[in-house]
Amino acid sequence: MSHNRGKIGVCLAMATALVSCGTPAENTREQGTRSTKAPDPAAAEQPASPPPTPPGALPRTGEVARIPKPADGLPPVISKIPTKRKVVFLTIDDGWEQDPHFVDFVRTERIPIAVFLTRDAAEARGALDPTVTGGSYIGAGKYPYFRKLRDAGATFENHTLTHPNMRLLGYEAQRREICGASAVIAKQIGVRPWLFRPPFGNLNTATRRAAKECGIDAVLLWTATVQREGKIAYQVPDKRLYPGDVILLHFRPNLAEDFRRLVRKIERRGFELGNLDAYLKAAGVRPRAR
Ligand SMILES: [Zn+2]
């Protein structure tokens, strides 16, 4: 794409109205390029006509502050989106449990979610994430479940191969975890991650170096986690959601019901669910071409 840099913020905001960047001729050409692109054999089960717009609220012009680029040239570590709008972002980690009702809910209600996938979780092997108490690999069916989620509008990002504490690993081992997971996701889901979330939120400088080496543009942490029955555990003492919060869930048993409660709770508090990719782009964190 050959967008004028100055247009990007405006274009992102205008995307809500289904208007993209550039001149009408450019738009036509881009849409044509997308629709005539040769199918990727790795992206099995991809629908013939993807949804016209991604799910979730898109940023308005000037709404999102820039996220500064770190002086060391490595990917920034982000835990919230710098906006004053009442919008929060839903992220779901690991992939141990595969509740089919959850996919239905995401699809029919067009809920924007970013999935941070761990290979061993998706494939129901290795040690169970200790943060996912009560998990028992119920319904684990490897990747078709996640391809359905992709087709329902979910984005897929990197959460390592084996879910280790990255601080306990050297650079090479960290690089294998991140590059390996991106390769698996590219092969199985058909998209290449540009975000990385370290298990338990543990990272060091070697993690960021390895992430960059593996094509990751930003490390994404979180500001609130969701427990059973949709209960939110806040990282601030006043127990409120704040604009730009990044909310972390896990693929747990009963996810669909807990998730439904959570979404209703967020809406009752007057918050919208935002499209993470669009907001990070608006903040100047640009994803590489997938
Ligand atoms: Zn995890």
PDB file of C-alpha atoms and ligand atoms in Angstrom, residues 92-96 116 118 121 129-132 159-160 163 197-201 222 248-250, ligand 1:
ATOM      1  CA  ILE A  92      -8.066 -14.366  25.475  1.00  0.00           C
ATOM      2  CA  ASP A  93      -5.016 -16.458  26.271  1.00  0.00           C
ATOM      3  CA  ASP A  94      -3.733 -20.015  25.911  1.00  0.00           C
ATOM      4  CA  GLY A  95      -6.441 -22.217  24.337  1.00  0.00           C
ATOM      5  CA  TRP A  96      -6.764 -25.170  26.696  1.00  0.00           C
ATOM      6  CA  PHE A 116      -3.018 -15.125  22.256  1.00  0.00           C
ATOM      7  CA  THR A 118      -0.074 -21.216  23.011  1.00  0.00           C
ATOM      8  CA  ALA A 121      -2.674 -25.399  24.886  1.00  0.00           C
ATOM      9  CA  ASP A 129      -1.356 -23.390  32.574  1.00  0.00           C
ATOM     10  CA  PRO A 130      -1.490 -23.097  36.385  1.00  0.00           C
ATOM     11  CA  THR A 131      -3.507 -19.899  36.034  1.00  0.00           C
ATOM     12  CA  VAL A 132      -6.313 -21.921  34.454  1.00  0.00           C
ATOM     13  CA  HIS A 159       1.761 -16.663  23.415  1.00  0.00           C
ATOM     14  CA  THR A 160       4.731 -19.077  22.974  1.00  0.00           C
ATOM     15  CA  HIS A 163       4.009 -21.384  28.072  1.00  0.00           C
ATOM     16  CA  ARG A 197       2.235 -11.743  25.183  1.00  0.00           C
ATOM     17  CA  PRO A 198       4.689 -13.452  27.530  1.00  0.00           C
ATOM     18  CA  PRO A 199       3.163 -16.088  29.844  1.00  0.00           C
ATOM     19  CA  PHE A 200       2.426 -14.663  33.330  1.00  0.00           C
ATOM     20  CA  GLY A 201       3.461 -11.250  31.987  1.00  0.00           C
ATOM     21  CA  TRP A 222      -3.091  -6.158  30.319  1.00  0.00           C
ATOM     22  CA  LEU A 248      -7.370 -10.687  29.898  1.00  0.00           C
ATOM     23  CA  LEU A 249      -9.438 -13.883  29.857  1.00  0.00           C
ATOM     24  CA  HIS A 250      -8.509 -17.530  29.425  1.00  0.00           C
TER      25      HIS A 250
HETATM   26 ZN    ZN B   1      -1.056 -17.889  29.361  1.00  0.00          ZN
END
